[in-house]
CSV table of C-alpha atoms in Angstrom, one decimal:
chain,number,residue,atom,x,y,z
A,1304,GLY,CA,3.1,-11.8,3.0
A,1305,PRO,CA,1.9,-8.6,1.4
A,1306,LYS,CA,1.3,-5.8,3.8
A,1307,VAL,CA,-1.3,-3.1,3.9
A,1308,LEU,CA,-0.6,-0.2,6.3
A,1309,GLN,CA,-3.1,2.1,7.9
A,1310,ILE,CA,-2.5,5.5,9.4
A,1311,PRO,CA,-3.4,6.5,12.1
A,1312,SER,CA,-4.0,3.4,14.2
A,1313,HIS,CA,-6.3,5.4,16.6
A,1314,GLN,CA,-8.2,8.6,16.2
A,1315,ILE,CA,-10.4,10.5,18.6
A,1316,ILE,CA,-12.4,13.4,17.3
A,1317,ASP,CA,-15.4,15.5,18.2
A,1318,MET,CA,-18.7,14.9,16.5
A,1319,GLY,CA,-19.1,17.1,13.5
A,1320,GLN,CA,-15.4,17.3,12.7
A,1321,MET,CA,-13.9,15.9,9.6
A,1322,VAL,CA,-11.6,12.9,9.7
A,1323,THR,CA,-9.4,11.3,7.0
A,1324,LEU,CA,-8.3,7.7,7.3
A,1325,ASN,CA,-5.3,6.7,5.3
A,1326,CYS,CA,-4.4,3.4,3.7
A,1327,ASP,CA,-1.2,2.4,2.1
A,1328,PRO,CA,-2.1,-0.6,-0.1
A,1329,VAL,CA,0.1,-3.4,-1.4
A,1330,SER,CA,2.3,-1.8,-4.0
A,1331,ASN,CA,1.1,-3.5,-7.2
A,1332,HIS,CA,-2.5,-3.7,-6.2
A,1333,LEU,CA,-5.2,-1.9,-8.2
A,1334,TYR,CA,-8.4,-2.6,-6.3
A,1335,PHE,CA,-9.1,-1.1,-2.9
A,1336,TYR,CA,-11.7,-1.6,-0.2
A,1337,TRP,CA,-13.0,-0.2,3.1
A,1338,TYR,CA,-14.8,-2.3,5.7
A,1339,LYS,CA,-16.3,-1.1,9.0
A,1340,GLN,CA,-16.6,-3.1,12.2
A,1341,ILE,CA,-18.6,-1.7,15.1
A,1342,LEU,CA,-17.6,-3.1,18.5
A,1343,GLY,CA,-19.2,-6.5,19.0
A,1344,GLN,CA,-20.5,-6.7,15.5
A,1345,GLN,CA,-19.4,-8.4,12.3
A,1346,MET,CA,-17.1,-6.7,9.8
A,1347,GLU,CA,-19.2,-5.1,7.0
A,1348,PHE,CA,-18.3,-3.9,3.5
A,1349,LEU,CA,-18.4,-0.2,2.9
A,1350,VAL,CA,-17.0,0.5,-0.6
A,1351,ASN,CA,-14.6,-0.7,-3.3
A,1352,PHE,CA,-12.6,1.5,-5.6
A,1353,TYR,CA,-10.8,0.9,-8.9
A,1354,ASN,CA,-9.3,3.2,-11.5
A,1355,GLY,CA,-10.4,6.3,-9.7
A,1356,LYS,CA,-14.0,5.2,-9.3
A,1357,VAL,CA,-16.3,3.7,-6.8
A,1358,MET,CA,-17.4,0.3,-8.2
A,1359,GLU,CA,-19.8,-0.7,-5.5
A,1360,LYS,CA,-20.9,0.7,-2.1
A,1361,SER,CA,-23.1,-0.5,0.7
A,1362,LYS,CA,-25.9,1.3,2.5
A,1363,LEU,CA,-23.4,2.0,5.3
A,1364,PHE,CA,-21.5,4.3,2.9
A,1365,LYS,CA,-23.4,7.4,3.7
A,1366,ASP,CA,-23.3,10.7,1.8
A,1367,GLN,CA,-20.9,12.0,4.4
A,1368,PHE,CA,-18.3,9.4,3.3
A,1369,SER,CA,-15.9,9.8,0.3
A,1370,VAL,CA,-13.0,7.9,-1.0
A,1371,GLU,CA,-10.1,8.8,-3.3
A,1372,ARG,CA,-6.6,7.8,-4.2
A,1373,PRO,CA,-4.9,11.0,-5.6
A,1374,ASP,CA,-1.9,10.3,-7.8
A,1375,GLY,CA,-1.3,6.8,-6.6
A,1376,SER,CA,-0.6,7.9,-3.0
A,1377,TYR,CA,-2.7,6.8,0.0
A,1378,PHE,CA,-6.2,5.5,-0.5
A,1379,THR,CA,-8.3,7.6,1.8
A,1380,LEU,CA,-11.7,7.4,3.5
A,1381,LYS,CA,-13.0,10.8,4.5
A,1382,ILE,CA,-15.9,11.4,6.8
A,1383,GLN,CA,-17.3,14.9,6.9
A,1384,PRO,CA,-19.1,15.6,9.2
A,1385,THR,CA,-18.6,12.7,11.6
A,1386,ALA,CA,-21.5,11.4,13.7
A,1387,LEU,CA,-21.4,9.3,16.9
A,1388,GLU,CA,-22.4,6.2,15.0
A,1389,ASP,CA,-19.3,6.4,12.9
A,1390,SER,CA,-17.3,5.1,15.9
A,1391,ALA,CA,-15.8,1.8,14.7
A,1392,VAL,CA,-12.7,0.1,13.5
A,1393,TYR,CA,-12.2,0.8,9.8
A,1394,PHE,CA,-10.2,-1.8,7.8
A,1395,CYS,CA,-8.7,-1.1,4.4
A,1396,ALA,CA,-8.0,-3.9,2.0
A,1397,SER,CA,-6.4,-4.2,-1.4
A,1398,SER,CA,-6.2,-6.9,-4.2
A,1399,ARG,CA,-4.2,-7.1,-7.3
A,1400,THR,CA,-7.1,-7.8,-9.6
A,1401,GLY,CA,-10.8,-7.6,-9.6
A,1402,GLY,CA,-11.3,-11.2,-10.5
A,1403,GLU,CA,-10.9,-14.1,-8.2
A,1404,ASP,CA,-8.2,-12.7,-6.0
A,1405,THR,CA,-7.2,-12.5,-2.4
A,1406,GLN,CA,-7.9,-9.3,-0.5
A,1407,TYR,CA,-5.2,-8.3,2.0
A,1408,PHE,CA,-6.2,-6.3,5.0
A,1409,GLY,CA,-4.6,-3.6,7.0
A,1410,PRO,CA,-4.6,-3.6,10.9
A,1411,GLY,CA,-7.4,-1.1,11.1
A,1412,THR,CA,-7.9,2.4,12.4
A,1413,ARG,CA,-9.9,2.7,15.6
A,1414,LEU,CA,-12.1,5.8,15.3
A,1415,LEU,CA,-13.9,7.2,18.3
A,1416,VAL,CA,-16.3,10.1,17.8
A,1417,LEU,CA,-17.2,11.9,20.9
B,485,GLY,CA,-30.3,-10.7,6.0
B,486,ASP,CA,-27.2,-12.6,7.0
B,487,GLN,CA,-25.6,-14.4,4.2
B,488,VAL,CA,-22.7,-16.1,6.0
B,489,GLU,CA,-23.4,-18.3,9.0
B,490,GLN,CA,-20.3,-19.4,10.8
B,491,SER,CA,-20.1,-22.2,13.4
B,492,PRO,CA,-19.2,-22.9,16.1
B,493,SER,CA,-19.0,-19.5,17.7
B,494,ALA,CA,-16.4,-20.8,20.2
B,495,LEU,CA,-14.2,-23.9,20.3
B,496,SER,CA,-11.8,-25.3,22.8
B,497,LEU,CA,-9.2,-27.9,21.8
B,498,HIS,CA,-6.5,-29.7,23.6
B,499,GLU,CA,-3.0,-29.6,22.0
B,500,GLY,CA,-2.6,-32.2,19.3
B,501,THR,CA,-6.3,-32.6,18.6
B,502,GLY,CA,-8.3,-31.3,15.7
B,503,SER,CA,-11.6,-30.0,14.6
B,504,ALA,CA,-13.5,-28.3,11.8
B,505,LEU,CA,-15.0,-24.8,11.4
B,506,ARG,CA,-17.9,-24.3,9.0
B,507,CYS,CA,-19.5,-21.5,7.1
B,508,ASN,CA,-22.9,-22.0,5.4
B,509,PHE,CA,-24.1,-19.5,2.9
B,510,THR,CA,-27.6,-18.5,2.2
B,511,THR,CA,-26.8,-17.5,-1.3
B,512,THR,CA,-24.5,-18.7,-4.0
B,513,MET,CA,-20.9,-17.5,-3.4
B,514,ARG,CA,-18.2,-17.5,-6.0
B,515,ALA,CA,-15.2,-17.6,-3.6
B,516,VAL,CA,-14.3,-17.7,0.1
B,517,GLN,CA,-11.4,-16.5,2.1
B,518,TRP,CA,-10.4,-17.7,5.6
B,519,PHE,CA,-8.6,-15.4,8.1
B,520,ARG,CA,-7.2,-15.6,11.6
B,521,LYS,CA,-7.2,-12.5,13.7
B,522,ASN,CA,-4.0,-12.2,15.6
B,523,SER,CA,-3.5,-10.7,19.1
B,524,ARG,CA,-3.1,-7.2,17.6
B,525,GLY,CA,-6.3,-7.4,15.7
B,526,SER,CA,-4.8,-7.9,12.2
B,527,LEU,CA,-6.4,-10.3,9.8
B,528,ILE,CA,-3.9,-13.0,8.6
B,529,ASN,CA,-4.8,-14.6,5.3
B,530,LEU,CA,-5.1,-18.3,5.5
B,531,PHE,CA,-6.8,-19.4,2.3
B,532,TYR,CA,-8.6,-18.1,-0.8
B,533,LEU,CA,-10.7,-20.7,-2.6
B,534,ALA,CA,-12.9,-20.4,-5.7
B,535,SER,CA,-13.5,-24.2,-5.6
B,536,GLY,CA,-12.2,-27.5,-4.3
B,537,THR,CA,-9.7,-27.8,-1.4
B,538,LYS,CA,-6.4,-26.3,-0.3
B,539,GLU,CA,-4.0,-27.4,2.3
B,540,ASN,CA,-1.3,-25.6,4.1
B,541,GLY,CA,0.5,-27.3,6.9
B,542,ARG,CA,-1.9,-28.4,9.6
B,543,LEU,CA,-4.8,-26.4,8.0
B,544,LYS,CA,-7.0,-27.6,5.2
B,545,SER,CA,-10.0,-25.8,3.6
B,546,ALA,CA,-12.8,-26.8,1.3
B,547,PHE,CA,-15.4,-24.8,-0.6
B,548,ASP,CA,-18.5,-26.1,-2.4
B,549,SER,CA,-20.3,-23.3,-4.1
B,550,LYS,CA,-23.2,-25.5,-5.2
B,551,GLU,CA,-23.8,-26.9,-1.7
B,552,ARG,CA,-23.2,-23.4,-0.2
B,553,TYR,CA,-20.6,-24.1,2.4
B,554,SER,CA,-16.9,-23.9,3.3
B,555,THR,CA,-14.9,-25.7,6.0
B,556,LEU,CA,-11.6,-25.1,7.7
B,557,HIS,CA,-10.0,-28.1,9.3
B,558,ILE,CA,-7.3,-27.8,11.9
B,559,ARG,CA,-5.3,-30.9,12.9
B,560,ASP,CA,-2.7,-31.3,15.6
B,561,ALA,CA,-3.7,-28.0,17.1
B,562,GLN,CA,-0.9,-26.0,18.8
B,563,LEU,CA,-1.1,-23.2,21.4
B,564,GLU,CA,-0.3,-20.6,18.8
B,565,ASP,CA,-3.4,-21.5,16.8
B,566,SER,CA,-5.5,-19.8,19.4
B,567,GLY,CA,-7.4,-16.8,18.1
B,568,THR,CA,-10.5,-15.9,16.2
B,569,TYR,CA,-11.1,-17.3,12.7
B,570,PHE,CA,-13.3,-15.7,10.1
B,571,CYS,CA,-14.6,-16.8,6.8
B,572,ALA,CA,-15.6,-14.2,4.3
B,573,ALA,CA,-17.3,-14.9,0.9
B,574,GLU,CA,-18.0,-13.1,-2.3
B,575,ALA,CA,-21.5,-13.4,-3.7
B,576,VAL,CA,-22.0,-14.2,-7.4
B,577,GLY,CA,-22.6,-10.9,-9.1
B,578,SER,CA,-20.9,-8.8,-6.4
B,579,PHE,CA,-17.8,-6.8,-7.2
B,580,ASN,CA,-15.3,-8.4,-4.8
B,581,LYS,CA,-17.5,-7.5,-1.9
B,582,LEU,CA,-16.7,-9.8,1.1
B,583,THR,CA,-19.4,-10.7,3.5
B,584,PHE,CA,-18.0,-11.9,6.8
B,585,GLY,CA,-19.1,-14.6,9.2
B,586,ALA,CA,-19.3,-13.8,12.9
B,587,GLY,CA,-16.1,-15.6,13.7
B,588,THR,CA,-15.0,-18.7,15.7
B,589,ARG,CA,-13.0,-18.1,18.9
B,590,LEU,CA,-10.6,-21.0,19.2
B,591,ALA,CA,-8.7,-21.7,22.4
B,592,VAL,CA,-6.1,-24.4,22.3
B,593,CYS,CA,-5.2,-25.7,25.8
B,594,PRO,CA,-2.2,-27.7,27.0
């Protein structure tokens, strides 16, 4: 089936540093998403993105978070500065349309903030 | 509060048998997806439903928006069906925001 890729698979950084998580969505998809899963907890929605704009974000999407997809390249999640509570697995997803449509998920990036 | 209640949290089946997983919703959902998480942690798409039922091999899923539930039936379970299954639903009025259940850990035994 359609594949979403995420780079890197793992990242360890010091608190206060900046980190960028990269997502390579399915090639003809137009809607992009980030979800966060803290160890032992449920996956939770962070943000969705279409046509260069954030369409909806949750309360987990702090001011230190930003998303973009410059020039149709990677869809990125940037955290600046990072905090200890940002340690989690971050999953990217994409869908072709914004209507009733399947979201396809990447394998996740495991972020550890020390 | 939680909008998706998934049950059971864990399930053990002998090969060849079957069972059903269920998700109840505390609010009206417009669509549901079912996933299986593989051994590497990737989410494998099983079904997307906006209504009715869908079947794929030994799996069958149903979604009733009005009654606020969805089910995933597994029949003739095989060892490779073992894993964690998740439902995730989109609330009416949300912009494709999926709310996940807590998952069902399925173990299929010989």
